[in-house]
JSON list of C-alpha atoms in Angstrom, two decimals:
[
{"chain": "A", "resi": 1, "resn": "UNK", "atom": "CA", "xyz": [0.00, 0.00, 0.00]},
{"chain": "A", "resi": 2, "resn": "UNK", "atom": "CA", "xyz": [1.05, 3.78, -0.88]},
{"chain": "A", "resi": 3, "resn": "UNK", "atom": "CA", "xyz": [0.24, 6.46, 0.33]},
{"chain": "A", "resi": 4, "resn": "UNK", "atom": "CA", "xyz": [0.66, 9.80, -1.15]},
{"chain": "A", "resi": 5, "resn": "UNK", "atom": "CA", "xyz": [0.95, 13.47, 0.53]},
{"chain": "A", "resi": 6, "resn": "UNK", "atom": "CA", "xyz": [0.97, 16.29, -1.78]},
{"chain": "A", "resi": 7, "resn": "UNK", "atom": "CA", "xyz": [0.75, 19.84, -1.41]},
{"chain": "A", "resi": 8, "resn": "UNK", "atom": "CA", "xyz": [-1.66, 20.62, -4.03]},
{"chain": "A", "resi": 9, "resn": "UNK", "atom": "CA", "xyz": [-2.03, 24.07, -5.84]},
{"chain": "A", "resi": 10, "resn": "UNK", "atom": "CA", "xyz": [-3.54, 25.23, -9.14]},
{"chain": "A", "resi": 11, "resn": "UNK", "atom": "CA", "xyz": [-1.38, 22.64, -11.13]},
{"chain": "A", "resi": 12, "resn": "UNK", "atom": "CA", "xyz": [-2.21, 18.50, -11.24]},
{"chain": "A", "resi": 13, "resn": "UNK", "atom": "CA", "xyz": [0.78, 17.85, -13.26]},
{"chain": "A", "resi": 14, "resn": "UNK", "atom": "CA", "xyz": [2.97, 17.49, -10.14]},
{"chain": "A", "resi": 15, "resn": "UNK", "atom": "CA", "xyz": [0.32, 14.91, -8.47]},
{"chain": "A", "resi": 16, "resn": "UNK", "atom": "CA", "xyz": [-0.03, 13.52, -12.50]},
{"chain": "A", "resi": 17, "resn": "UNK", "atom": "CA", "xyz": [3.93, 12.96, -12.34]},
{"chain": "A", "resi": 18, "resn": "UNK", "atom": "CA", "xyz": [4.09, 11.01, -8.84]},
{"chain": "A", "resi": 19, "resn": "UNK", "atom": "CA", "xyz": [1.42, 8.83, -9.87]},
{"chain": "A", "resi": 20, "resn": "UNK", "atom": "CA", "xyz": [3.27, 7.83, -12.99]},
{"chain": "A", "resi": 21, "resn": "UNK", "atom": "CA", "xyz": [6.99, 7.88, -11.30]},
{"chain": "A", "resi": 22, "resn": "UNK", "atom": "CA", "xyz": [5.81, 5.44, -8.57]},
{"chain": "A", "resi": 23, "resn": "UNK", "atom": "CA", "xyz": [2.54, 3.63, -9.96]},
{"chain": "A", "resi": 24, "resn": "UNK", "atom": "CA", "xyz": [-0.82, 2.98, -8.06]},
{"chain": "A", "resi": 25, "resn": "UNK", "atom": "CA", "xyz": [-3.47, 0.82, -7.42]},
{"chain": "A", "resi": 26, "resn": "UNK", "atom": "CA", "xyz": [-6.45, 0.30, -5.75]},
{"chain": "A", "resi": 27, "resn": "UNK", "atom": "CA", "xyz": [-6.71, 0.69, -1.88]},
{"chain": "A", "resi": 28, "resn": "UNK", "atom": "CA", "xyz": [-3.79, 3.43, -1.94]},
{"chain": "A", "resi": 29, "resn": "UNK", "atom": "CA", "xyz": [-4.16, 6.97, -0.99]},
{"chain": "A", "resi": 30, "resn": "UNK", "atom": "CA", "xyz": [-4.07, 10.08, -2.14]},
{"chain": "A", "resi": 31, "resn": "UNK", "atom": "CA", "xyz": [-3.81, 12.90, 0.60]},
{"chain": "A", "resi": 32, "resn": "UNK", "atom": "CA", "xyz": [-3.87, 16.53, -0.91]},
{"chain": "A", "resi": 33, "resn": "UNK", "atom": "CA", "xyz": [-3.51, 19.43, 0.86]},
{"chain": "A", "resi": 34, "resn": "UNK", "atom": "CA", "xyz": [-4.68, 22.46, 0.89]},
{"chain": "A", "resi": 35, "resn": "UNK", "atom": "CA", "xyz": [-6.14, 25.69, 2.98]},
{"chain": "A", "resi": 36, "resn": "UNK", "atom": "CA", "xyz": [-9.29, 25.75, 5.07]},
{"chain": "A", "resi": 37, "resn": "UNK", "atom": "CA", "xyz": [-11.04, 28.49, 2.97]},
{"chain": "A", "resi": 38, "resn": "UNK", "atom": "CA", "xyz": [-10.22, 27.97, -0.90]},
{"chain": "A", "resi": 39, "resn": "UNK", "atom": "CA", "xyz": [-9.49, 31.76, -2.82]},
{"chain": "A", "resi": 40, "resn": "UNK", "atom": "CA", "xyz": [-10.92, 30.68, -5.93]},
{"chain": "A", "resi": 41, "resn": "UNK", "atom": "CA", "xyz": [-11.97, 27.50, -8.10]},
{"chain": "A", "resi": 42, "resn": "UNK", "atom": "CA", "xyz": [-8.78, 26.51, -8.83]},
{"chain": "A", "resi": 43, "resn": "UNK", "atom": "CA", "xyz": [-7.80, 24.96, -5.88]},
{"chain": "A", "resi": 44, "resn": "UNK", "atom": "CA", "xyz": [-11.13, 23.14, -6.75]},
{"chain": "A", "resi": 45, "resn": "UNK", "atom": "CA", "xyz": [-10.40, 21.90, -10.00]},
{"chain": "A", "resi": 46, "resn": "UNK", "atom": "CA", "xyz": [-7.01, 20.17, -9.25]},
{"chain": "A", "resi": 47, "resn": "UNK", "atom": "CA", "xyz": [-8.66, 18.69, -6.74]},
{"chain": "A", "resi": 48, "resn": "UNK", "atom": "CA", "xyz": [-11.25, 16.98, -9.02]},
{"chain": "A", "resi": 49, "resn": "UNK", "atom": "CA", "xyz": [-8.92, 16.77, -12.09]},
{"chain": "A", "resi": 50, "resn": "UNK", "atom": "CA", "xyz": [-7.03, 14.29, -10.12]},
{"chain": "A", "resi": 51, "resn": "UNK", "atom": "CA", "xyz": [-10.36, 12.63, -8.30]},
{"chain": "A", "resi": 52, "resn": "UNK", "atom": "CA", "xyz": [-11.38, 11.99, -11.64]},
{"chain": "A", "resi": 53, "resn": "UNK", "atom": "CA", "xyz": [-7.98, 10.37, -12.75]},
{"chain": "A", "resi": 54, "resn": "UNK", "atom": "CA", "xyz": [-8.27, 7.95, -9.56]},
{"chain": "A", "resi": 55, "resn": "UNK", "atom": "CA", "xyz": [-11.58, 7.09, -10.42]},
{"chain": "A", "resi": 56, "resn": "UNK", "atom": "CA", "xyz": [-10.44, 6.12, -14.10]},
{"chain": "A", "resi": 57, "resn": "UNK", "atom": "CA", "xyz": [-7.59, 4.25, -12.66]},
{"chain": "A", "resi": 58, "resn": "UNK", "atom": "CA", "xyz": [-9.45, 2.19, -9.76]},
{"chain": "A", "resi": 59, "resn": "UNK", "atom": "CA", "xyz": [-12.54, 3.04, -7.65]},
{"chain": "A", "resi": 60, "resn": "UNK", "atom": "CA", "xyz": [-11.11, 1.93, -4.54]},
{"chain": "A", "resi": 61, "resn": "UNK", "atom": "CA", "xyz": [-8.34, 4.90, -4.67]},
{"chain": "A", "resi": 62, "resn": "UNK", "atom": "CA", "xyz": [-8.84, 7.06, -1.57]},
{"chain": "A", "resi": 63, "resn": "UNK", "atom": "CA", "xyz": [-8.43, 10.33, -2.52]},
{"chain": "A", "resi": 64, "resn": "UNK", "atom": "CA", "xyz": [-8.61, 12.58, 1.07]},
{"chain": "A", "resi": 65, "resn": "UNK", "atom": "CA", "xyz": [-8.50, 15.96, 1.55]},
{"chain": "A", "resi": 66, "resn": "UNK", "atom": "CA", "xyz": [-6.20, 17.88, 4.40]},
{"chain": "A", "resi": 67, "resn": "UNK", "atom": "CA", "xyz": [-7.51, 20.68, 5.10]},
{"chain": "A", "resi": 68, "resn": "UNK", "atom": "CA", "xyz": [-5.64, 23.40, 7.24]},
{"chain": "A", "resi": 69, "resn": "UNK", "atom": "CA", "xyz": [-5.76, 27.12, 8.34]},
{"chain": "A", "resi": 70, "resn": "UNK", "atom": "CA", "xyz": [-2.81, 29.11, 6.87]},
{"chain": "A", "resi": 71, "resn": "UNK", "atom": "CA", "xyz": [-3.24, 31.68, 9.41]},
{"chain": "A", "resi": 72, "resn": "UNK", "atom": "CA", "xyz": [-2.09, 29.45, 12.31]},
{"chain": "A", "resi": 73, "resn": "UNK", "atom": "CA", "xyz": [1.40, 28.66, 11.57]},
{"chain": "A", "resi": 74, "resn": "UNK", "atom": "CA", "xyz": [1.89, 26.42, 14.83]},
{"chain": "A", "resi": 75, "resn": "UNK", "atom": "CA", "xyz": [-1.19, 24.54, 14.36]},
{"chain": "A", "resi": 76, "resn": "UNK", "atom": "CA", "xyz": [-0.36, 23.34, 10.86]},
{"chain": "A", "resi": 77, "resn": "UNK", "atom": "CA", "xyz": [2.71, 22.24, 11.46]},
{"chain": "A", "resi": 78, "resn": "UNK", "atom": "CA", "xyz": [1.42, 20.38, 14.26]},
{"chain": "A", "resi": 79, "resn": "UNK", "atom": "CA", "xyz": [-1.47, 18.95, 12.06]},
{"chain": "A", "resi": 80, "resn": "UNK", "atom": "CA", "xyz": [0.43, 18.06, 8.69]},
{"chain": "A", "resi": 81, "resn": "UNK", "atom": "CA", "xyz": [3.11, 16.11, 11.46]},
{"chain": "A", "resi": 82, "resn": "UNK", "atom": "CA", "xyz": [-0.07, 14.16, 12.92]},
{"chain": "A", "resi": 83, "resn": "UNK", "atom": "CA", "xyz": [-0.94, 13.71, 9.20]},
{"chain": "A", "resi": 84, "resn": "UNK", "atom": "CA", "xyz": [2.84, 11.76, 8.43]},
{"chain": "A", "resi": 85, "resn": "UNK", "atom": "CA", "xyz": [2.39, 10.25, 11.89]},
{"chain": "A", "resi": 86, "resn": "UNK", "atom": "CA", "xyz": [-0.69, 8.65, 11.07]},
{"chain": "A", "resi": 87, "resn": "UNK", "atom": "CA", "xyz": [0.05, 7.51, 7.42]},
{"chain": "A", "resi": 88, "resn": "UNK", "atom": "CA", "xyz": [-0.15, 3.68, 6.72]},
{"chain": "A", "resi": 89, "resn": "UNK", "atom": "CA", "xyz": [2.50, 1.66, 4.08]},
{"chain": "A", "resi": 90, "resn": "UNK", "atom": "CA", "xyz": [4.67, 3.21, 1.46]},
{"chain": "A", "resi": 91, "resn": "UNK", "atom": "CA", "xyz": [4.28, 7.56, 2.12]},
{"chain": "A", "resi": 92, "resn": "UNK", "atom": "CA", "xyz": [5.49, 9.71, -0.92]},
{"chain": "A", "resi": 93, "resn": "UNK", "atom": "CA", "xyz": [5.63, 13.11, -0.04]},
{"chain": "A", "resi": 94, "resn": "UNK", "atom": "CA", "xyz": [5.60, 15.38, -2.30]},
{"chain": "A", "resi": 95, "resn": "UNK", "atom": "CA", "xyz": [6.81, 19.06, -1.71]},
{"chain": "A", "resi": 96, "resn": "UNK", "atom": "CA", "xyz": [5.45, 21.65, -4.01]},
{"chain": "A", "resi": 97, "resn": "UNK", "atom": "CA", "xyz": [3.05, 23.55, -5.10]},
{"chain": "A", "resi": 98, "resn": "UNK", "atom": "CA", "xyz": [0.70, 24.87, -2.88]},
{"chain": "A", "resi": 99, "resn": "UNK", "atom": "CA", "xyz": [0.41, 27.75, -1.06]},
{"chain": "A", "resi": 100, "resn": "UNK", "atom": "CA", "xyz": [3.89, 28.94, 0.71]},
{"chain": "A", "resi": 101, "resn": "UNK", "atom": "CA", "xyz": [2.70, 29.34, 4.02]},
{"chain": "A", "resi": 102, "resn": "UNK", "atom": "CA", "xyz": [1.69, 25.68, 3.94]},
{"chain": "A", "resi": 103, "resn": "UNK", "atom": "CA", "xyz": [4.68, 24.92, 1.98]},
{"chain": "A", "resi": 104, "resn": "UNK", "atom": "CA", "xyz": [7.21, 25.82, 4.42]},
{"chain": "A", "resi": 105, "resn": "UNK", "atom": "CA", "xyz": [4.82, 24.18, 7.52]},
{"chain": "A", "resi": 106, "resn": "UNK", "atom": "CA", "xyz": [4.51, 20.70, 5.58]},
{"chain": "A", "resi": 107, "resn": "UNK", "atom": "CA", "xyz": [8.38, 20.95, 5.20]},
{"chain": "A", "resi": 108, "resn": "UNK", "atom": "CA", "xyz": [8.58, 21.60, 8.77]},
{"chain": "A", "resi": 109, "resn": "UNK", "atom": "CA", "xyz": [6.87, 18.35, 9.71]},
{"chain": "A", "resi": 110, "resn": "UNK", "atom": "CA", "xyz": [8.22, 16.38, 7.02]},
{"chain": "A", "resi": 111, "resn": "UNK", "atom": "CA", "xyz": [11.89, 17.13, 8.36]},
{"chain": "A", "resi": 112, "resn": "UNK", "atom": "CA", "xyz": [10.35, 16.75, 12.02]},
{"chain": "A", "resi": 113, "resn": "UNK", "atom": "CA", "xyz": [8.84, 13.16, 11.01]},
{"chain": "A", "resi": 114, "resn": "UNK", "atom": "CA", "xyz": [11.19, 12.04, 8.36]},
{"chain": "A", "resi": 115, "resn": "UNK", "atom": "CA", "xyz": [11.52, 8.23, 9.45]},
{"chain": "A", "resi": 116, "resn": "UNK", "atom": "CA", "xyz": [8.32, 7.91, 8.17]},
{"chain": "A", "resi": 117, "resn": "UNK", "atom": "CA", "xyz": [9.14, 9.04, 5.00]},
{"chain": "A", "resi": 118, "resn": "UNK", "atom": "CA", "xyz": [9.68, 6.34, 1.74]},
{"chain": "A", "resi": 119, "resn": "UNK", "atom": "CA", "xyz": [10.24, 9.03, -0.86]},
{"chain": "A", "resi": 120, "resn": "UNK", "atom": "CA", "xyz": [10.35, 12.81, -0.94]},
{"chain": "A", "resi": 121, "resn": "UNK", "atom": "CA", "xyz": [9.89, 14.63, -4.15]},
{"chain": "A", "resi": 122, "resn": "UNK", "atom": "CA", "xyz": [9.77, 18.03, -5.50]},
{"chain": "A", "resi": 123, "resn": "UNK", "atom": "CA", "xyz": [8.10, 19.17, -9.12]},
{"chain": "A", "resi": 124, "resn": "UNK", "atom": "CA", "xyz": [10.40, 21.86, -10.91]},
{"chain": "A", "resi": 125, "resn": "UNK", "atom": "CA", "xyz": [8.72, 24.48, -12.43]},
{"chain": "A", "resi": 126, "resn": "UNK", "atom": "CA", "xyz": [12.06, 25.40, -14.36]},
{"chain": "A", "resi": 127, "resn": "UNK", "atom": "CA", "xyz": [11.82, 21.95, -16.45]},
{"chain": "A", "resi": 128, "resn": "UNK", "atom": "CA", "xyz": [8.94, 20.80, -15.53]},
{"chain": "A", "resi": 129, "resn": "UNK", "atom": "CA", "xyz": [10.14, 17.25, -14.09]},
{"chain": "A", "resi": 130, "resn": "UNK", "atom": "CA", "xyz": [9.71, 15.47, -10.69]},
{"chain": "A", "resi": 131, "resn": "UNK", "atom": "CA", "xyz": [13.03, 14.53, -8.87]},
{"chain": "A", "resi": 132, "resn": "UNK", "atom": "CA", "xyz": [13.97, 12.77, -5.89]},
{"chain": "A", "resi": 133, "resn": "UNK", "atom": "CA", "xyz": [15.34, 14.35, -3.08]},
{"chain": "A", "resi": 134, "resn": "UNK", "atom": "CA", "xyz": [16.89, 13.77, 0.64]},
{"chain": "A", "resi": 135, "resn": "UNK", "atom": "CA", "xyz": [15.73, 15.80, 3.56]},
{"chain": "A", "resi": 136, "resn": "UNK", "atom": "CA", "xyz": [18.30, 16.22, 5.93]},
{"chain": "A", "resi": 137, "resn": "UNK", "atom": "CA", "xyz": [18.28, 15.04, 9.38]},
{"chain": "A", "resi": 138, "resn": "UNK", "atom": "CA", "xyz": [19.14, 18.12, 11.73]},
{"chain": "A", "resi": 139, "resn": "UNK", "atom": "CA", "xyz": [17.17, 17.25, 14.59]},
{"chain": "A", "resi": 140, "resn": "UNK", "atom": "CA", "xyz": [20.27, 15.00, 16.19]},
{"chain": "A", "resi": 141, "resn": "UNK", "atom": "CA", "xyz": [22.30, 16.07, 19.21]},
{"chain": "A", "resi": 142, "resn": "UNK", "atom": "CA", "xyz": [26.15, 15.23, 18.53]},
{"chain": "A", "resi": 143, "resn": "UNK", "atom": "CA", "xyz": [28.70, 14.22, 21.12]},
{"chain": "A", "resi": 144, "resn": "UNK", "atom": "CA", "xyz": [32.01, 16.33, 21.36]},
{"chain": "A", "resi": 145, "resn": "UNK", "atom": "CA", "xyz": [33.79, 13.33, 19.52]},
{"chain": "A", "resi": 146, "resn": "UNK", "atom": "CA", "xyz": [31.13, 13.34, 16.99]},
{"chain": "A", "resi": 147, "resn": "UNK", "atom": "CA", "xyz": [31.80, 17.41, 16.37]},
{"chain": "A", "resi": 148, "resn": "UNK", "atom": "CA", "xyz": [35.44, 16.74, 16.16]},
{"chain": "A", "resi": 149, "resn": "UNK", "atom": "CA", "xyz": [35.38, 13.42, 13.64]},
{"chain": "A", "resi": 150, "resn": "UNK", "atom": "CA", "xyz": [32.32, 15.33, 11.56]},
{"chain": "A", "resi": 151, "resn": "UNK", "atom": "CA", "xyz": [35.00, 18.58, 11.30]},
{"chain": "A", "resi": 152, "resn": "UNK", "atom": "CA", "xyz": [37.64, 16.21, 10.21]},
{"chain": "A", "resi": 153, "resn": "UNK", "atom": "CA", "xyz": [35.51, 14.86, 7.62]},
{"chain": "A", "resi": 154, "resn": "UNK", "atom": "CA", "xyz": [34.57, 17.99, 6.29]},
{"chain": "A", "resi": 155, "resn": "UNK", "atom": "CA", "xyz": [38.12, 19.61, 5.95]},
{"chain": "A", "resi": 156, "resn": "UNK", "atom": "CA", "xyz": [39.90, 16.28, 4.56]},
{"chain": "A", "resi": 157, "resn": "UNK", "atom": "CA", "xyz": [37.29, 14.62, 2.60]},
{"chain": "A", "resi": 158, "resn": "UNK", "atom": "CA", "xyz": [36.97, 11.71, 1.16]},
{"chain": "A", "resi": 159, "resn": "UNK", "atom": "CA", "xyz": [38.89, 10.47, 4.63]},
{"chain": "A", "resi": 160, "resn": "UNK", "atom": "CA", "xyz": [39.27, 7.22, 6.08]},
{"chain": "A", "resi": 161, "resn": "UNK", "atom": "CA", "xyz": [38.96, 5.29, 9.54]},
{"chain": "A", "resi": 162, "resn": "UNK", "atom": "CA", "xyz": [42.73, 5.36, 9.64]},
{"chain": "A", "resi": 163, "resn": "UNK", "atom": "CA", "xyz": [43.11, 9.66, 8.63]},
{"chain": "A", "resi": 164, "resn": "UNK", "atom": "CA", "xyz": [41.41, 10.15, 11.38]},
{"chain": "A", "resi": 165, "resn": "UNK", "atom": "CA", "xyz": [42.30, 7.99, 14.17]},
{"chain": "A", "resi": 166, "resn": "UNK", "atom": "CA", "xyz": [46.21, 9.76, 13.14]},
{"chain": "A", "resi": 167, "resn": "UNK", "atom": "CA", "xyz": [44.88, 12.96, 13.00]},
{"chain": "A", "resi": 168, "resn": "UNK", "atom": "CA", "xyz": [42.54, 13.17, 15.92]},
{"chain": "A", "resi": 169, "resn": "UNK", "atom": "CA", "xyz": [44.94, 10.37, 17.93]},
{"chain": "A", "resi": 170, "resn": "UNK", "atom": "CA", "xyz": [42.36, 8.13, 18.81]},
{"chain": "A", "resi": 171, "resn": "UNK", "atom": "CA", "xyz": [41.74, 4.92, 18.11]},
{"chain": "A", "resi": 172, "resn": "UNK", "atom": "CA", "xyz": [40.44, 2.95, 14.97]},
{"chain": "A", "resi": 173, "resn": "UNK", "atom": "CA", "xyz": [37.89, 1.23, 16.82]},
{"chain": "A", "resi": 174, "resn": "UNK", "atom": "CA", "xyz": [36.80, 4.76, 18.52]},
{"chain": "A", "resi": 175, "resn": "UNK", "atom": "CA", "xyz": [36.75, 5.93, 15.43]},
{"chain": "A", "resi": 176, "resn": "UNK", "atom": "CA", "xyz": [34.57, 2.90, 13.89]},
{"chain": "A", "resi": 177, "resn": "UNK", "atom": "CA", "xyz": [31.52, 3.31, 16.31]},
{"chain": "A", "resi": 178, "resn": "UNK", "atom": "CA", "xyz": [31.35, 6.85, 15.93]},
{"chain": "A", "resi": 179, "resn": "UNK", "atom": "CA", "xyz": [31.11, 7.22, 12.37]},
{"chain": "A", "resi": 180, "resn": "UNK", "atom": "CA", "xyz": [28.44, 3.93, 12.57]},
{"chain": "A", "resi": 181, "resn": "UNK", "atom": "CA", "xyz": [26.26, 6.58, 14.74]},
{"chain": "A", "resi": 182, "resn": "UNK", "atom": "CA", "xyz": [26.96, 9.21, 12.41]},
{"chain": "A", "resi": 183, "resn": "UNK", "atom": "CA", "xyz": [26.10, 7.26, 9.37]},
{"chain": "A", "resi": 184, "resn": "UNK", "atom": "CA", "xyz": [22.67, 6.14, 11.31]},
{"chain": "A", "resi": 185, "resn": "UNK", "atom": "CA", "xyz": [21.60, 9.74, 11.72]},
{"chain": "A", "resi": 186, "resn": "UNK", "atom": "CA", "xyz": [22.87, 10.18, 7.89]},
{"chain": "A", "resi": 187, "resn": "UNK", "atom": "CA", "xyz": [25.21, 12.47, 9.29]},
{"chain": "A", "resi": 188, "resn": "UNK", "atom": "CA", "xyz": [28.06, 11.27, 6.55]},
{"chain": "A", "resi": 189, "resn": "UNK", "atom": "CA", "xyz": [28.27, 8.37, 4.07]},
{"chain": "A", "resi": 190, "resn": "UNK", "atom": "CA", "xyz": [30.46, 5.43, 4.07]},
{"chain": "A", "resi": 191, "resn": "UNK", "atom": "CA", "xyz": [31.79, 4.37, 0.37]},
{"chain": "A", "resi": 192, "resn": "UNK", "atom": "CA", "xyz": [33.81, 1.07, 0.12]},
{"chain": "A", "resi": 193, "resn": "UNK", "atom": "CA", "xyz": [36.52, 1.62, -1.75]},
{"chain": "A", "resi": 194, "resn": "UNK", "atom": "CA", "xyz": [38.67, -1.90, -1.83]},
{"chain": "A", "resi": 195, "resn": "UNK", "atom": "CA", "xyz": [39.35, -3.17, 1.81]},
{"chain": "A", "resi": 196, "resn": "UNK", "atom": "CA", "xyz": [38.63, 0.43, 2.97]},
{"chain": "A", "resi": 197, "resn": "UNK", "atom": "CA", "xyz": [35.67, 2.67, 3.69]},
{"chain": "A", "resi": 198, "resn": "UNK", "atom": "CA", "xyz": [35.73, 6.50, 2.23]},
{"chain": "A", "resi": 199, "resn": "UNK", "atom": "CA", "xyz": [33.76, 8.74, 4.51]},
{"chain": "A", "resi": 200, "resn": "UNK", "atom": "CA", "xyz": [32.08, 11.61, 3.33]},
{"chain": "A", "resi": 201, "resn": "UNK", "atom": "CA", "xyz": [30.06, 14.14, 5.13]},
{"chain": "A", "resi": 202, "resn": "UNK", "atom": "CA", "xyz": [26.63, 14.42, 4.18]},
{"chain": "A", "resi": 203, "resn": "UNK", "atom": "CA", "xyz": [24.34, 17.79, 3.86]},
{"chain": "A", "resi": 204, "resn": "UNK", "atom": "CA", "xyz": [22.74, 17.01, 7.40]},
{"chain": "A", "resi": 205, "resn": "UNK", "atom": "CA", "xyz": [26.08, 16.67, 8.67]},
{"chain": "A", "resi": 206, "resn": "UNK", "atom": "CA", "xyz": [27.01, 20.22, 7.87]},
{"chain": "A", "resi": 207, "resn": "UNK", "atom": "CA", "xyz": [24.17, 21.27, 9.00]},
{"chain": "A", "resi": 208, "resn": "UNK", "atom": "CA", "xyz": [24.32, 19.84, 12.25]},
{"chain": "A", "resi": 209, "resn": "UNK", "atom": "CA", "xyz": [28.09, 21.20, 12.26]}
]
């Protein structure tokens, strides 16, 4: 089972374009969301442009709507992270379109509640195409040693287990269940490279840095 989270705007070709990218079927979900009061019949028509293309697909597609109030910044982010929290199987986010002060709140939540996120996505309006993407995990609390092998990292990269024992003058095996911790919280990435690992620091690691 999927189940899809769009912000959803005056455009289906973003929803159109997850649809195709990932497939669907019947007893998935589609979750679009959108403001408490709509501005105009736009909103409206995406919405039933892409009720329509469920229905054509399978009748058994859920197609939900999320409603929220855009003047209550704290309360959507708090209600789109229920939303995540709450999602069952496969959840494809996607994040665009929309308006932006539910943009940046769905963002919010999605960072806040990113384990229980399968795929993220964002639709370009540059090119027109739908494209993968990583949200970064900055919600971690690092450990002085942590700090120290994440700065190495950054300033000698690609490094390995070895660099930075020598450099930091601690040992390999110090080193080795650090960087496993910091490669669980995706704060770097470990490349084999032959009978060594190449370590790499990661956009949540600089972040958290």
């Amino acid at each position: 089972m999927k189940t899809y989270l769009s912000l959803s705007g005056f455009d289906s070709s973003q929803i159109v374009s997850l649809i195709v990218k990932y497939g669907i079927e019947g007893g998935d979900r589609i979750v679009l969301i959108r403001p408490e009061v709509e501005p105009d019949t736009r909103g409206e028509s995406t919405i039933q442009a892409i009720r329509d293309l469920s229905r054509q697909i399978d009748s058994s597609i859920n197609l939900e709507i999320h409603r929220v109030n855009h003047r209550d910044f704290e309360g959507m982010v708090l209600s789109l992270k229920d939303l995540l929290e709450k999602a069952e199987g496969q959840v494809i986010v996607n994040l665009s379109g929309g308006p932006r002060e539910i943009f940046l709140a769905f963002t919010i939540a999605c960072i806040s509640k990113q384990e229980k996120i399968h795929k993220t996505t964002n639709f370009s309006d540059i090119d027109r195409s739908l494209n993968e993407i990583r949200l970064p995990n900055i919600v971690a609390a690092l450990e002085e040693k942590q700090i120290r092998i994440l700065k190495d990292i950054s300033e000698f990269s690609p490094a390995t287990i070895t660099d930075i024992a020598e450099r930091l003058s601690l040992s390999e095996s110090t080193i080795s269940r650090q960087v496993a911790r910091l490669a669980d919280i995706q704060a770097l990435e470990v490349f084999p490279r032959g009978k060594t690992k190449e370590l790499r620091i990661t956009l949540a690691g600089k972040l958290l840095l």
